[in-house]
Coordinates of C-alpha atoms in Angstrom, one line a residue:
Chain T
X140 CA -28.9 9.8 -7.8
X141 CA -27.2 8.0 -4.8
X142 CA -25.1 4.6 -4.3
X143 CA -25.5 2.7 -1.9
X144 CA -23.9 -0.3 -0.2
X145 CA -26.8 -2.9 0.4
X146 CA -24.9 -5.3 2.4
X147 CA -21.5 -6.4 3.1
X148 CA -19.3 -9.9 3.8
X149 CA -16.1 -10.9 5.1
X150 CA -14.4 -13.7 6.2
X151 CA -11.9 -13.9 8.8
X152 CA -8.2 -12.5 8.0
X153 CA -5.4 -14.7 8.7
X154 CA -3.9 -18.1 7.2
X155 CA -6.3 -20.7 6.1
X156 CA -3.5 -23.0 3.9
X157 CA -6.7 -25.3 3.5
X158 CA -8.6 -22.7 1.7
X159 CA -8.6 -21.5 -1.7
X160 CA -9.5 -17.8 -3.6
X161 CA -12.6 -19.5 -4.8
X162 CA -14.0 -20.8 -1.4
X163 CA -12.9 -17.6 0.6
X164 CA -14.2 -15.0 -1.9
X165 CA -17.5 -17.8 -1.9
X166 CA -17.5 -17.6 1.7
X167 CA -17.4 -13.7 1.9
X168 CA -20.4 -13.4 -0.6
X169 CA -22.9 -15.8 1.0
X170 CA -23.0 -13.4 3.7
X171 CA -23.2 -10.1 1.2
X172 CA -26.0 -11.5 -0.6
X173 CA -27.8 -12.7 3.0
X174 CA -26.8 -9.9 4.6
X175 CA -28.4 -7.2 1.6
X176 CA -31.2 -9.1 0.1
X177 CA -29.5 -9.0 -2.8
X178 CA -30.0 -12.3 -5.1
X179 CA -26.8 -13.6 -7.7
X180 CA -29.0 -13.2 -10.7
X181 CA -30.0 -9.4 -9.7
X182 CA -26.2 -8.7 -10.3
X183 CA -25.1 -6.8 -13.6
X184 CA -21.5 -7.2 -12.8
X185 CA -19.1 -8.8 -10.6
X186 CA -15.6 -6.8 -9.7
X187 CA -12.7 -8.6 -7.9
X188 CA -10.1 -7.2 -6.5
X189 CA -6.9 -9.7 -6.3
X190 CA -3.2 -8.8 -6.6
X191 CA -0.9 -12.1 -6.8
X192 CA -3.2 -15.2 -7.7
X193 CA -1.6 -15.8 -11.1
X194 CA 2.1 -16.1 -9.2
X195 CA 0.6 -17.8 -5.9
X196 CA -1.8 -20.3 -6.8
X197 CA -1.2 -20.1 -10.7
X198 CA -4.5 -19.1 -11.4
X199 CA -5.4 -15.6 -13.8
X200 CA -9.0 -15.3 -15.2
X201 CA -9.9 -14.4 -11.7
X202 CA -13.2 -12.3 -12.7
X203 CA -15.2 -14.8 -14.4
X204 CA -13.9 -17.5 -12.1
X205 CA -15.1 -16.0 -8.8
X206 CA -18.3 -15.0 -10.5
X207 CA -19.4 -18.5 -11.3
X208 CA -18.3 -19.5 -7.7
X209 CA -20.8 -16.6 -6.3
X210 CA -23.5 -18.0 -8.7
X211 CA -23.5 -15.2 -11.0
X212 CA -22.1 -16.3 -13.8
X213 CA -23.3 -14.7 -16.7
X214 CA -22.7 -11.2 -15.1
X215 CA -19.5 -9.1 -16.7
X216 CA -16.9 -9.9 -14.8
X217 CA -13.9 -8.9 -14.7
X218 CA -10.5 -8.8 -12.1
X219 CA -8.7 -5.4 -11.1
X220 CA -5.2 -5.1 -9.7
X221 CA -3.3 -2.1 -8.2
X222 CA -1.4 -3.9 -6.1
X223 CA -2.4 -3.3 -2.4
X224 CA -5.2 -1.0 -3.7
X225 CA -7.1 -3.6 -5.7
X226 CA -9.8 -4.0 -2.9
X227 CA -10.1 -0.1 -3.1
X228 CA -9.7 0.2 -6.8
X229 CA -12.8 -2.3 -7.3
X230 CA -14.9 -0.6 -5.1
X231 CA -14.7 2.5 -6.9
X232 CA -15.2 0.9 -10.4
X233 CA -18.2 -0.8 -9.0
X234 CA -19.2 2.8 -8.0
X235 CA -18.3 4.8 -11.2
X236 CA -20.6 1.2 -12.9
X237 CA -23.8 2.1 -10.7
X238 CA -23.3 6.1 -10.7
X239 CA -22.9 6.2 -14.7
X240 CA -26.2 4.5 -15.3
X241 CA -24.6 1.0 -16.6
X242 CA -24.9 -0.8 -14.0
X243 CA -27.7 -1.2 -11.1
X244 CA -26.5 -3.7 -9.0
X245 CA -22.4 -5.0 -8.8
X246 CA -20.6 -7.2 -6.2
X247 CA -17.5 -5.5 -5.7
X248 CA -15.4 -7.8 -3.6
X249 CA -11.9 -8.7 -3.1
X250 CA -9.7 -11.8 -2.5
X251 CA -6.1 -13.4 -1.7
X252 CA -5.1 -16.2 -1.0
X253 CA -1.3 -16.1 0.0
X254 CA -0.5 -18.8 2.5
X255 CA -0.6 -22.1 0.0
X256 CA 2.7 -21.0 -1.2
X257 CA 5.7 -20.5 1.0
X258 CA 6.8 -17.2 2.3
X259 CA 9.7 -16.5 0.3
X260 CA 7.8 -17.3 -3.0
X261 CA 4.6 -14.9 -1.7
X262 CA 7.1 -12.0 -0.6
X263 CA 8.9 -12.0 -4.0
X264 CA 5.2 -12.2 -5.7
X265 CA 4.1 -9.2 -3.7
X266 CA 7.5 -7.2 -4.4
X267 CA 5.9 -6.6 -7.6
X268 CA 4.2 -3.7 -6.5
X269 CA 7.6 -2.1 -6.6
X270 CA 9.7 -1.2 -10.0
X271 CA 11.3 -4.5 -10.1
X272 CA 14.8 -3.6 -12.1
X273 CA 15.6 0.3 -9.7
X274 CA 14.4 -1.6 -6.4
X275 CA 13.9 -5.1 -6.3
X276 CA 16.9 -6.1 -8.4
X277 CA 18.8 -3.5 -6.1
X278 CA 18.2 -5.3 -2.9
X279 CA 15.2 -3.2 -1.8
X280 CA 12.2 -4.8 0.4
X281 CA 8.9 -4.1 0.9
X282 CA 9.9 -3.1 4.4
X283 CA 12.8 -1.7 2.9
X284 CA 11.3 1.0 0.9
X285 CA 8.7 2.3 4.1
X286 CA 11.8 1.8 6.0
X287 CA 13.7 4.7 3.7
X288 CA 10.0 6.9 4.7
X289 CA 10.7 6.4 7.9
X290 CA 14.0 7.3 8.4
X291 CA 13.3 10.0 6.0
X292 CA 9.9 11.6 8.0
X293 CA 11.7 10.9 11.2
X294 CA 14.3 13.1 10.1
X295 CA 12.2 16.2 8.8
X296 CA 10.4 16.4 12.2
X297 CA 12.2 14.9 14.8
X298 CA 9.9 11.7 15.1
X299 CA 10.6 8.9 17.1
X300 CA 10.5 5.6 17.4
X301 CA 8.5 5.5 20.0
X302 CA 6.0 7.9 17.8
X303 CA 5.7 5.2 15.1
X304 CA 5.4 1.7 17.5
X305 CA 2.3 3.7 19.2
X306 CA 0.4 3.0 16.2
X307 CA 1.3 -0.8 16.6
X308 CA 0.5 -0.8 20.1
X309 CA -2.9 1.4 19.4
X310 CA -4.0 -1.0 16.4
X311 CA -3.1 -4.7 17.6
X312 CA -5.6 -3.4 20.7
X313 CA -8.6 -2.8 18.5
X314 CA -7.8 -6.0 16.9
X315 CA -8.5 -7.9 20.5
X316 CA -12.3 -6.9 20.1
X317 CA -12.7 -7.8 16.2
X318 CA -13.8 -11.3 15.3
X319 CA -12.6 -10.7 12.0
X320 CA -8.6 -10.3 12.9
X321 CA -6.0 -12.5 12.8
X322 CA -4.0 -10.8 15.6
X323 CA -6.0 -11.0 18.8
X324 CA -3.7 -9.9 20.8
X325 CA -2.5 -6.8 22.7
X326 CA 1.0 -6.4 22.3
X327 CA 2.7 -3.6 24.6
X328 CA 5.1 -0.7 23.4
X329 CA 7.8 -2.7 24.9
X330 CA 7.4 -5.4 22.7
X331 CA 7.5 -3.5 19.5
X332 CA 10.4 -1.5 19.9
X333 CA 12.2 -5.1 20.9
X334 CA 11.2 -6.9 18.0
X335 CA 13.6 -8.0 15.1
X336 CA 14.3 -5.6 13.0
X337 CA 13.8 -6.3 9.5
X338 CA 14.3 -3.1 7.6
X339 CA 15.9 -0.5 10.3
X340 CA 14.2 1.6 11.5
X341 CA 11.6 -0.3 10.9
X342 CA 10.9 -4.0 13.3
X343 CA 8.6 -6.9 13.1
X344 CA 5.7 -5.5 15.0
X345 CA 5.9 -2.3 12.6
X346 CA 4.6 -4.2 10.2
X347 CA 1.3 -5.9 8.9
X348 CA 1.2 -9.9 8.6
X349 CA 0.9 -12.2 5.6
X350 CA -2.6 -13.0 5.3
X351 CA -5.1 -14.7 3.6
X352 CA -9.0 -13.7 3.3
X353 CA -12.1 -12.5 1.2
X354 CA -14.3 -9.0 1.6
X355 CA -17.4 -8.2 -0.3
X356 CA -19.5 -5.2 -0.7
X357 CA -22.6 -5.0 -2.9
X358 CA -23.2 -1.7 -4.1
X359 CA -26.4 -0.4 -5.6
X360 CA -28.5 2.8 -6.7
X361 CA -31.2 4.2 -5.3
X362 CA -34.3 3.4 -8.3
X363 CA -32.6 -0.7 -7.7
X364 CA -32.9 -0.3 -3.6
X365 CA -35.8 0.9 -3.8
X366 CA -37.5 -1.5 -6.6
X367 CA -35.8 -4.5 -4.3
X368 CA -37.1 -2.8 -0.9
X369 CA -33.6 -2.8 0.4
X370 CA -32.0 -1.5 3.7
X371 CA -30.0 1.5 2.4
X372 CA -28.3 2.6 5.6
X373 CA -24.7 3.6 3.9
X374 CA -24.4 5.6 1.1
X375 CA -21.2 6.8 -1.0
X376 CA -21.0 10.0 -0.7
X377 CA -17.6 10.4 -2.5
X378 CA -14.7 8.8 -3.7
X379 CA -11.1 9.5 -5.1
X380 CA -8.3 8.1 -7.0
X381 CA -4.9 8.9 -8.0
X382 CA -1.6 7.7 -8.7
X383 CA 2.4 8.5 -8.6
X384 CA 6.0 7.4 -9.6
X385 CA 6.3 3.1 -9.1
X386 CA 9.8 4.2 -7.8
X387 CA 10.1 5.7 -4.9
X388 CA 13.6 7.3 -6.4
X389 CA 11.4 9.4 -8.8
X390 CA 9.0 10.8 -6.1
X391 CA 9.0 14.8 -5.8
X392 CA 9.1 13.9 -1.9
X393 CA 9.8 10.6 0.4
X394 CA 8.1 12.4 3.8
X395 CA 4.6 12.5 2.6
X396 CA 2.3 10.6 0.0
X397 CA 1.1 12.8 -2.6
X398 CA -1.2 10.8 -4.8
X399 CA -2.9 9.8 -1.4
X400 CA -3.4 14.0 -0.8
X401 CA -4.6 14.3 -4.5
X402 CA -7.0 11.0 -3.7
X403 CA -8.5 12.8 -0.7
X404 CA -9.0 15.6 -2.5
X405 CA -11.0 14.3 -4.9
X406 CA -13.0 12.2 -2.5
X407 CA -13.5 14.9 -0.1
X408 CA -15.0 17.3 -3.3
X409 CA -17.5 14.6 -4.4
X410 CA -18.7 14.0 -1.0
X411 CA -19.3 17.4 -0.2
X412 CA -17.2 16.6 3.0
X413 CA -14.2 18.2 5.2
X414 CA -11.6 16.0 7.2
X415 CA -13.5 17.7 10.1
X416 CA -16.3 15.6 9.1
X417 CA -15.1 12.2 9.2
X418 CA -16.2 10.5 12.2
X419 CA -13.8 6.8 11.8
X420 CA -11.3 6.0 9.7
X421 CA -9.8 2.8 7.8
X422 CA -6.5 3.9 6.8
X423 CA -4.1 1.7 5.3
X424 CA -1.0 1.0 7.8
X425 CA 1.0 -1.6 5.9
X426 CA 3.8 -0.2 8.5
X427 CA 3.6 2.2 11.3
X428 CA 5.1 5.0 9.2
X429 CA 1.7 4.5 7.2
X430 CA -0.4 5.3 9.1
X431 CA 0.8 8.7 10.1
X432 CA 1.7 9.6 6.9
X433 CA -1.9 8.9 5.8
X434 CA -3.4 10.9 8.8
X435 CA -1.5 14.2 7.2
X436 CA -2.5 13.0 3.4
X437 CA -6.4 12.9 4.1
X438 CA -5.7 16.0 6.1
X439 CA -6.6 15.0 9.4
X440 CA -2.9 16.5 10.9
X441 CA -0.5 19.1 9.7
X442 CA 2.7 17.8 8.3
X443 CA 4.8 16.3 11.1
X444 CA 2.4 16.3 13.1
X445 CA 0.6 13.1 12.5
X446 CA 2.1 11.1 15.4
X447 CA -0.1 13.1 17.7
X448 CA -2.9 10.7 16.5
X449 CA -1.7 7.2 18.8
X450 CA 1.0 9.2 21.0
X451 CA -2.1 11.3 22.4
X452 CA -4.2 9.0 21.7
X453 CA -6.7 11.0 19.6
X454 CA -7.0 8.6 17.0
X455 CA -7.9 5.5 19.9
X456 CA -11.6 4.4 19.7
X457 CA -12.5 6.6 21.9
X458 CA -10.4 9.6 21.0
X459 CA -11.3 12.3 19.3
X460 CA -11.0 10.5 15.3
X461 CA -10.5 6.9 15.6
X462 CA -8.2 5.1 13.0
X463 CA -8.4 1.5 12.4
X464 CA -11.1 0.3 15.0
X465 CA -10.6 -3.0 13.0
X466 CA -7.1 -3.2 13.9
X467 CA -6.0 -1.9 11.1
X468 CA -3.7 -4.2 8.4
X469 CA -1.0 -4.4 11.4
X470 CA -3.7 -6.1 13.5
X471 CA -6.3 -7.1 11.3
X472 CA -4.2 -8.6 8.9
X473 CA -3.8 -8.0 5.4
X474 CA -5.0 -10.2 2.3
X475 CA -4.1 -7.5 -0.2
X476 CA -6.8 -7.3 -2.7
X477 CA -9.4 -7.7 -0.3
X478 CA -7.9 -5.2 2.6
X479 CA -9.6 -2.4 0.3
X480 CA -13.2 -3.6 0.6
X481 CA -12.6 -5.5 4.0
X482 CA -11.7 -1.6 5.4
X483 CA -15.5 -0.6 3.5
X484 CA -16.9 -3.8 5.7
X485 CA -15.8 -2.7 8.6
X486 CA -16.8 0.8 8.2
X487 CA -20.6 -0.3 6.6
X488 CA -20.8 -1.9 10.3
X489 CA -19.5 1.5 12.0
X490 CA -22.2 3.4 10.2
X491 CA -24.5 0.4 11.3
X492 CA -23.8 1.0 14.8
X493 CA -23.1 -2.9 15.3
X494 CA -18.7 -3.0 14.9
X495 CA -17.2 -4.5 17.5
X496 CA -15.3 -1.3 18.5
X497 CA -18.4 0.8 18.2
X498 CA -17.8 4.9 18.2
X499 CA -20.4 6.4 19.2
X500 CA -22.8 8.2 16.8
X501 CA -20.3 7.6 13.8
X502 CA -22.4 9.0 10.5
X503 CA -19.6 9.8 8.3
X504 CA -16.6 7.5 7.6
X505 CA -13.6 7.7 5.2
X506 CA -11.4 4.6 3.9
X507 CA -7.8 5.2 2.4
X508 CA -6.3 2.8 0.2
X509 CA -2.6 2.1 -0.9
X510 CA -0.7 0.6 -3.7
X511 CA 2.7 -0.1 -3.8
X512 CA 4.7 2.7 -1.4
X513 CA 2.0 4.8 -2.6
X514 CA 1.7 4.6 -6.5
X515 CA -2.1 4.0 -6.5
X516 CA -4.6 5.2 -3.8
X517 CA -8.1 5.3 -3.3
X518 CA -10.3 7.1 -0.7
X519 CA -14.0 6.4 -0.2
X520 CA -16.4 8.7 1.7
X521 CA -19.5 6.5 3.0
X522 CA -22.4 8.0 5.2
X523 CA -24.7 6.5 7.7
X524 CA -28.3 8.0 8.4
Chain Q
X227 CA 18.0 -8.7 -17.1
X228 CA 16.2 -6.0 -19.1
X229 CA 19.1 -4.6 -21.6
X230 CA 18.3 -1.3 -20.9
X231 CA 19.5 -1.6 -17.9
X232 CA 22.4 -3.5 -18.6
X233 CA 23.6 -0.8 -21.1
X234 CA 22.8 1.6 -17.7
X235 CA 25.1 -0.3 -15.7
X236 CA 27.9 -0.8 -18.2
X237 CA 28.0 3.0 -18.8
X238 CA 28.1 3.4 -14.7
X239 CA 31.1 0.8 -15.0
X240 CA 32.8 2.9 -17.7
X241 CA 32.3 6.3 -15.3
X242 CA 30.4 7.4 -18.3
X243 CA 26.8 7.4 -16.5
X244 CA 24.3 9.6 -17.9
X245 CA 20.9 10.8 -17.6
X246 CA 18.2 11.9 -19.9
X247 CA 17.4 15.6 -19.4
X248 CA 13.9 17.1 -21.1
X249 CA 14.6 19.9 -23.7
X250 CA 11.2 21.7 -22.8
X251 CA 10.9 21.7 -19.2
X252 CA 14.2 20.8 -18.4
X253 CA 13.0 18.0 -16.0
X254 CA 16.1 15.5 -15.2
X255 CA 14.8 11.7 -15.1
X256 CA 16.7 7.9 -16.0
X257 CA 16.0 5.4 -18.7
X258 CA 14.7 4.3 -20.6
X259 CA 12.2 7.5 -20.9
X260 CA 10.4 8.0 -24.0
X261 CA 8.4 10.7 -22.6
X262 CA 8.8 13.5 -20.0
X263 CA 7.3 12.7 -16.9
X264 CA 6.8 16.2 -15.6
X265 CA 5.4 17.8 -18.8
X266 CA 4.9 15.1 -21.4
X267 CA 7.2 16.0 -24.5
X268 CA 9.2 13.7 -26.0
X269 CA 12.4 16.1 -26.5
X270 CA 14.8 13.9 -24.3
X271 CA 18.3 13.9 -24.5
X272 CA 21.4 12.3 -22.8
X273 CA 23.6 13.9 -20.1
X274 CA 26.7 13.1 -18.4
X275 CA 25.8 12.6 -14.8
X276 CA 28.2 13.0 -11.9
X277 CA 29.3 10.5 -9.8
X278 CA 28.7 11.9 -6.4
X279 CA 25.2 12.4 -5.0
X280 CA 23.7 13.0 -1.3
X281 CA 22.4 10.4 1.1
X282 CA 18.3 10.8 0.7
X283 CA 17.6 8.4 3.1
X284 CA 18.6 4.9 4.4
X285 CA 18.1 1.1 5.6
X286 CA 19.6 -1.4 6.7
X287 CA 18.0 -4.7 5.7
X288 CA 18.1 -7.9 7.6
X289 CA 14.8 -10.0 5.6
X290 CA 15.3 -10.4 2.4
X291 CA 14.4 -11.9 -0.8
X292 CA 15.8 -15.0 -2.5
X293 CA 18.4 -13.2 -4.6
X294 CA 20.6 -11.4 -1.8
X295 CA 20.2 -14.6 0.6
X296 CA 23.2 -14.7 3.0
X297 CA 24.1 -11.1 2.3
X298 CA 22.2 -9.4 5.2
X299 CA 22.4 -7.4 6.6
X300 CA 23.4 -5.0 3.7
X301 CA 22.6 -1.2 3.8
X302 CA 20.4 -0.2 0.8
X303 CA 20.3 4.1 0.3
X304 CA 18.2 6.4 -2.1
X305 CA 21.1 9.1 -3.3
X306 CA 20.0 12.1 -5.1
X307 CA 22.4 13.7 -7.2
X308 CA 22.4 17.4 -8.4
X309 CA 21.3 16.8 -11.8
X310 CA 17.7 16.2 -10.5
X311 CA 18.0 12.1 -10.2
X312 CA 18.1 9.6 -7.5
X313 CA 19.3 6.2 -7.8
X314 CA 18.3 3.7 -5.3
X315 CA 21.5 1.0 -4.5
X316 CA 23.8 -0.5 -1.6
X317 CA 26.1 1.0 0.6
X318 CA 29.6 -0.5 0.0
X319 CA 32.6 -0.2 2.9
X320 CA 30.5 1.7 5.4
X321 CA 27.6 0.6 7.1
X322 CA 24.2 1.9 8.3
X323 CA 26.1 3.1 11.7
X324 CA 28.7 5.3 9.4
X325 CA 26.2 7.5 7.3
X326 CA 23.9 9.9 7.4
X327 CA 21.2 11.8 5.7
X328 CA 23.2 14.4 3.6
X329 CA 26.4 12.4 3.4
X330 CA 28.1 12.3 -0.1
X331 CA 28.6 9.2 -2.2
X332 CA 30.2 7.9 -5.2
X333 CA 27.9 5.7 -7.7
X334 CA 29.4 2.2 -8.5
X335 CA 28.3 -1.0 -9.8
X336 CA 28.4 -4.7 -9.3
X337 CA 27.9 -7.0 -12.3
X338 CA 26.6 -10.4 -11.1
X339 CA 26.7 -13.2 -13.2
X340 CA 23.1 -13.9 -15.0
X341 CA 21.7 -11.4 -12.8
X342 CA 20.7 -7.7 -12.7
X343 CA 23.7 -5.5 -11.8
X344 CA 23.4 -4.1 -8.3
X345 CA 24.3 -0.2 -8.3
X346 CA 26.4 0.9 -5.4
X347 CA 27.7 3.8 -3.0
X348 CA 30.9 4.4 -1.5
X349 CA 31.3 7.0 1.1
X350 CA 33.1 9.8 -0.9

């Protein structure tokens, strides 16, 4: 028996200090229930992915909250957190719901909402995905801690920084085309590598924004699509989770993300599917270093080698796998527990054929979701027809 | 600040830092353990740990959080020492320009009133 996503939602990423969880993660399913057909009472469960909104806008209970708001208030609700993997995370419990039989139809969406507090107060919240007493109370950033891969990678295989602001330069250009981004702009590698630093070697334009916004994916099976006479177009063929050290001072290696390789692994088994398969990738580029370590994880690239991808420009739309068509988290944005399901959005409308950054004949796509420095990760398989 | 750590700290003070080392697999890891990481048995006992370790890797940090505010930029370095542990703490009387990967260090501490000690390194 298959999954299937019947429609997908998503609001615009960037800072809406107006807004709220509620009325973005509202916003997002409006269009997942118009866009699939799908009706709030045909929903058995609703799954939200949200990291922070219990420190930001002092609101837990997020589940049941955003399930009323999306009219479904009687389904089981409930909210899960992995840090910058909740979006994935959700997806892959609404996933294991419909594939187990105990569920037929779940909204699997994700939310945050970061910009109603001020920064310092949101980038201590969202250090939590770090061990707080070995690196936050030791002076370590966010930035800080892919700052220590970076230097670390660049090291083992002579990359440069050049190598890692490609992948800026590569992503804030998809982002131009995406309606969805908060960064429309192309910025040059010029630019980047004379941006303020804020964790050497790492600079400003290394990095992903704050940002706020709401993603939603409904996910069905096949007897419920087929009862409801739904458009079916993207199925999941496979996903994969796994985890690693918090710390990054009790990882077996700082130059490559091993619960991300385990992840793919997985994912690639249940979908039947090799890395030579994948057609477009979301990966998750919190930083530039990111990105290429997650091109060797998913097994796209050898080690060291995964700065081939923007340098040569293989992994540009039209290059031979292209990463991040959305613009990735550097130019999309990145409103944590929804970047997981936002990167399934943009890929449902790659296996469409109607994404802004269209490649052509895209029928299989992979996401890649992390938590933390790479704690939690999830990787989803999705086909088109 | 968790005690655990505290007592962690004070011990590094004391040049009496330890770690806990796992009778079964002999896995090296910090506190507080209850259980072996690496193989899962609970056989853990205390070592004295050396003081020096090698640079890991390195950053300089110039945006920072709310509790080292007007102390960038400061130089924060992972340090892996040959019992099998790495600590993760701040460069002291050298900066990011003066070390490098596979430099040796000696482990410190900083005790900060009503706050969670900051380990250090000094070039060594």
């Amino acid at each position: 028996m298959s999954t299937h996503i019947a429609g997908v939602g998503s609001t615009r990423y960037d800072a809406f200090p107006e807004s709220s969880s509620r009325e973005l993660f509202a916003e997002a399913a409006a269009e997942a229930f118009q866009d699939s057909g799908v009706a709030p009472a045909d929903l058995d469960a609703v799954y939200v992915g949200n990291f922070v909104a219990d420190l930001v806008e002092d609101q837990g209970h997020v589940g049941p909250l955003l399930a009323d708001h999306v009219g479904a208030r009687e389904a089981a609700s409930i909210s899960v957190e992995s840090a910058c993997a909740s979006g994935g995370a959700t997806f892959r419990q609404a996933v294991q719901a419909v594939e187990s039989g105990a569920a037929d139809a779940v909204l699997a969406g994700g939310v945050e909402q970061l910009s109603v507090a001020d920064a310092e107060h949101v980038t201590d919240a969202l250090a939590n995905a770090a061990d707080d007493v070995y690196e936050n109370e030791q002076g370590l950033t966010f930035p800080g801690i892919y700052a220590l891969l970076a230097r670390q990678y660049m090291h083992t295989y002579g990359a440069t920084r050049e190598d890692l602001a490609a992948v800026s330069v590569k992503n804030h250009e998809n982002a131009v085309e995406n309606p969805l981004a908060q960064f429309r702009k192309a910025v040059p590698m010029d630019e980047v590598l004379a941006s303020r630093p804020i964790a050497t070697p790492l600079r400003l334009y290394d990095a992903c924004p704050i940002s706020d916004g709401a993603s939603v994916a409904i996910v069905v099976g096949e007897a419920f699509a087929a009862d409801h006479d739904l458009d079916t177009s993207v199925t999941v063929l496979g996903t994969g989770q796994s985890s690693d050290a918090l710390a990054l001072q009790d990882r077996a290696a700082l130059d490559r993300l091993p619960a991300a390789e385990r992840a793919a692994e997985r994912a690639y088994a249940d979908a039947g599917v090799e890395p030579d398969g994948v057609d477009v990738a979301e990966v998750h580029d919190c930083f530039t270093i990111a990105e290429v370590l997650a091109l060797e994880a998913l097994g796209f690239y050898e080690r060291g080698e995964g700065t081939r991808g923007a340098v040569e420009g293989e992994t540009a739309v039209d290059g031979s796998l292209p990463v991040n068509t959305s613009g990735g988290l550097i130019g999309k944005g990145h409103p944590v527990g929804a970047t997981g399901v936002g990167q399934l959005v943009e890929l449902t409308k790659q296996l469409e054929g109607r994404h802004p950054n269209q490649v052509d004949g895209a029928e299989t796509a992979l996401a890649h979701n992390v938590g933390g420095s790479g704690a939690s990760t999830t990787v989803t398989v999705l086909g088109g027809v | 600040m968790p005690a655990w750590f505290d007592a962690f700290a004070e011990a590094v003070a004391a040049d009496e830092q330890w770690y806990l080392t796992c009778g079964a697999c002999g896995e090296g890891t910090l506190p507080p353990r209850t259980v072996c990481p690496d193989c899962g048995a609970t056989d853990l006992s205390r070592e004295p740990l050396d003081d020096r370790g090698t640079v890991v890797s390195f950053t300089e940090i110039s945006v920072t959080v709310p509790k080292f505010h007007g102390e960038t930029p400061y130089t924060v370095a992972l340090v892996a020492f040959d019992a099998g542990v790495t600590l993760t703490g701040q460069l002291r009387d050298a900066t990011a320009e003066d070390v490098a990967i596979g430099d040796r260090v000696a482990l410190g501490v900083e005790r900060r009133e009503g706050e969670t000690p900051v380990l250090t390194f000094r070039p060594a």
